[in-house]
PDB file of C-alpha atoms in Angstrom:
ATOM      1  CA  LYS A   1     -22.412  -8.415 -22.005  1.00  0.00           C
ATOM      2  CA  LEU A   2     -20.793  -7.151 -18.847  1.00  0.00           C
ATOM      3  CA  SER A   3     -19.214  -3.728 -18.859  1.00  0.00           C
ATOM      4  CA  GLN A   4     -15.915  -3.767 -17.057  1.00  0.00           C
ATOM      5  CA  LYS A   5     -13.923  -0.933 -15.518  1.00  0.00           C
ATOM      6  CA  LYS A   6     -10.598  -1.045 -13.781  1.00  0.00           C
ATOM      7  CA  GLU A   7      -9.004   1.536 -11.552  1.00  0.00           C
ATOM      8  CA  SER A   8      -5.724   1.445  -9.492  1.00  0.00           C
ATOM      9  CA  THR A   9      -3.881   3.440  -6.964  1.00  0.00           C
ATOM     10  CA  VAL A  10      -0.795   3.072  -4.927  1.00  0.00           C
ATOM     11  CA  ARG A  11      -0.775   3.488  -1.193  1.00  0.00           C
ATOM     12  CA  PRO A  12       2.196   3.233   1.302  1.00  0.00           C
ATOM     13  CA  ASN A  13       2.136   0.317   3.846  1.00  0.00           C
ATOM     14  CA  SER A  14       4.893   0.365   6.450  1.00  0.00           C
ATOM     15  CA  ALA A  15       4.005  -3.129   7.805  1.00  0.00           C
ATOM     16  CA  PRO A  16       4.022  -6.618   6.382  1.00  0.00           C
ATOM     17  CA  THR A  17       0.257  -6.998   6.713  1.00  0.00           C
ATOM     18  CA  ALA A  18      -2.693  -4.725   6.734  1.00  0.00           C
ATOM     19  CA  SER A  19      -6.234  -4.812   8.174  1.00  0.00           C
ATOM     20  CA  LEU A  20      -8.904  -4.309   5.500  1.00  0.00           C
ATOM     21  CA  LEU A  21     -12.351  -2.899   6.482  1.00  0.00           C
ATOM     22  CA  HIS A  22     -15.046  -2.979   3.778  1.00  0.00           C
ATOM     23  CA  ASN A  23     -17.964  -0.784   3.707  1.00  0.00           C
ATOM     24  CA  ASN A  24     -18.809  -1.236   0.066  1.00  0.00           C
ATOM     25  CA  LEU A  25     -22.292  -0.923  -1.248  1.00  0.00           C
ATOM     26  CA  ILE A  26     -22.535  -2.490  -4.726  1.00  0.00           C
ATOM     27  CA  HIS A  27     -26.149  -2.973  -5.566  1.00  0.00           C
ATOM     28  CA  HIS A  28     -25.827  -4.164  -9.119  1.00  0.00           C
ATOM     29  CA  GLY A  29     -23.050  -6.135 -10.644  1.00  0.00           C
ATOM     30  CA  TYR A  30     -19.974  -6.805  -8.669  1.00  0.00           C
ATOM     31  CA  GLY A  31     -16.520  -5.336  -7.785  1.00  0.00           C
ATOM     32  CA  ILE A  32     -13.092  -7.091  -6.863  1.00  0.00           C
ATOM     33  CA  LEU A  33     -10.333  -5.538  -4.778  1.00  0.00           C
ATOM     34  CA  ILE A  34      -6.862  -6.925  -5.474  1.00  0.00           C
ATOM     35  CA  ILE A  35      -3.901  -5.825  -3.512  1.00  0.00           C
ATOM     36  CA  HIS A  36      -0.232  -6.315  -4.474  1.00  0.00           C
ATOM     37  CA  ASP A  37       2.706  -5.624  -2.164  1.00  0.00           C
ATOM     38  CA  ALA A  38       5.829  -3.659  -2.812  1.00  0.00           C
ATOM     39  CA  ALA A  39       7.456  -6.688  -4.507  1.00  0.00           C
ATOM     40  CA  GLY A  40       4.363  -7.243  -6.870  1.00  0.00           C
ATOM     41  CA  GLN A  41       3.080 -10.291  -4.986  1.00  0.00           C
ATOM     42  CA  MET A  42      -0.759 -10.547  -4.562  1.00  0.00           C
ATOM     43  CA  VAL A  43      -1.588 -10.276  -0.820  1.00  0.00           C
ATOM     44  CA  ASP A  44      -5.357  -9.972  -1.153  1.00  0.00           C
ATOM     45  CA  SER A  45      -8.190 -10.667  -3.584  1.00  0.00           C
ATOM     46  CA  THR A  46     -11.726 -10.071  -2.226  1.00  0.00           C
ATOM     47  CA  VAL A  47     -15.145  -9.432  -3.703  1.00  0.00           C
ATOM     48  CA  LEU A  48     -16.321  -6.035  -2.537  1.00  0.00           C
ATOM     49  CA  GLN A  49     -18.763  -6.518   0.327  1.00  0.00           C
ATOM     50  CA  TRP A  50     -20.639  -4.698   3.057  1.00  0.00           C
ATOM     51  CA  GLU A  51     -19.117  -4.680   6.577  1.00  0.00           C
ATOM     52  CA  LEU A  52     -16.368  -7.173   6.015  1.00  0.00           C
ATOM     53  CA  GLU A  53     -13.149  -7.134   8.150  1.00  0.00           C
ATOM     54  CA  THR A  54     -10.141  -9.048   6.749  1.00  0.00           C
ATOM     55  CA  GLU A  55      -6.470  -9.112   6.934  1.00  0.00           C
ATOM     56  CA  THR A  56      -4.065  -9.343   3.987  1.00  0.00           C
ATOM     57  CA  LEU A  57      -1.435 -12.070   3.632  1.00  0.00           C
ATOM     58  CA  PRO A  58       2.057 -11.128   4.708  1.00  0.00           C
ATOM     59  CA  GLY A  59       4.003  -9.133   2.116  1.00  0.00           C
ATOM     60  CA  THR A  60       6.775  -6.695   1.492  1.00  0.00           C
ATOM     61  CA  PRO A  61       6.230  -3.267   3.068  1.00  0.00           C
ATOM     62  CA  GLY A  62       6.501  -0.239   0.874  1.00  0.00           C
ATOM     63  CA  ASP A  63       4.138   1.013  -1.862  1.00  0.00           C
ATOM     64  CA  TRP A  64       1.288  -1.390  -2.281  1.00  0.00           C
ATOM     65  CA  THR A  65      -0.890  -1.315  -5.431  1.00  0.00           C
ATOM     66  CA  ILE A  66      -4.670  -1.476  -5.034  1.00  0.00           C
ATOM     67  CA  GLU A  67      -6.696  -2.420  -8.095  1.00  0.00           C
ATOM     68  CA  LEU A  68     -10.433  -2.295  -8.306  1.00  0.00           C
ATOM     69  CA  ILE A  69     -12.313  -4.185 -10.968  1.00  0.00           C
ATOM     70  CA  PHE A  70     -15.929  -3.441 -11.539  1.00  0.00           C
ATOM     71  CA  ALA A  71     -18.252  -5.560 -13.712  1.00  0.00           C
ATOM     72  CA  SER A  72     -21.550  -3.945 -14.528  1.00  0.00           C
ATOM     73  CA  ALA A  73     -21.346  -2.436 -11.088  1.00  0.00           C
ATOM     74  CA  ARG A  74     -23.312   0.364  -9.573  1.00  0.00           C
ATOM     75  CA  GLY A  75     -22.783   1.584  -6.127  1.00  0.00           C
ATOM     76  CA  ARG A  76     -19.905   2.708  -3.822  1.00  0.00           C
ATOM     77  CA  ALA A  77     -16.524   1.229  -3.145  1.00  0.00           C
ATOM     78  CA  ASP A  78     -15.511   2.284   0.402  1.00  0.00           C
ATOM     79  CA  PHE A  79     -12.700   0.441   2.182  1.00  0.00           C
ATOM     80  CA  THR A  80      -9.878   1.236   4.629  1.00  0.00           C
ATOM     81  CA  LEU A  81      -6.397  -0.366   4.471  1.00  0.00           C
ATOM     82  CA  THR A  82      -4.463   0.078   7.827  1.00  0.00           C
ATOM     83  CA  PRO A  83      -0.870  -1.104   8.278  1.00  0.00           C
ATOM     84  CA  LYS A  84      -0.766  -3.893  10.891  1.00  0.00           C
ATOM     85  CA  PRO A  85       2.642  -4.480  12.346  1.00  0.00           C
TER      86      PRO A  85
END
């Protein structure tokens, strides 16, 4: 049986897209990062990985919700979300 944990936070994004840099180190289990824009539309869904650079889909600027889902995960979630005009 997988143990599951969810965490969420809200971060402002003044642009319609954002650059996303992953430096996650999950050595057991896995983690998923899900980002919703200010209108509640999903703009990114990515498995937490090491040294991955991506960009979100275009969305509504404002307060974006970041949700982390961990499944039997051990390690570190470390990512940077930077507004990209």
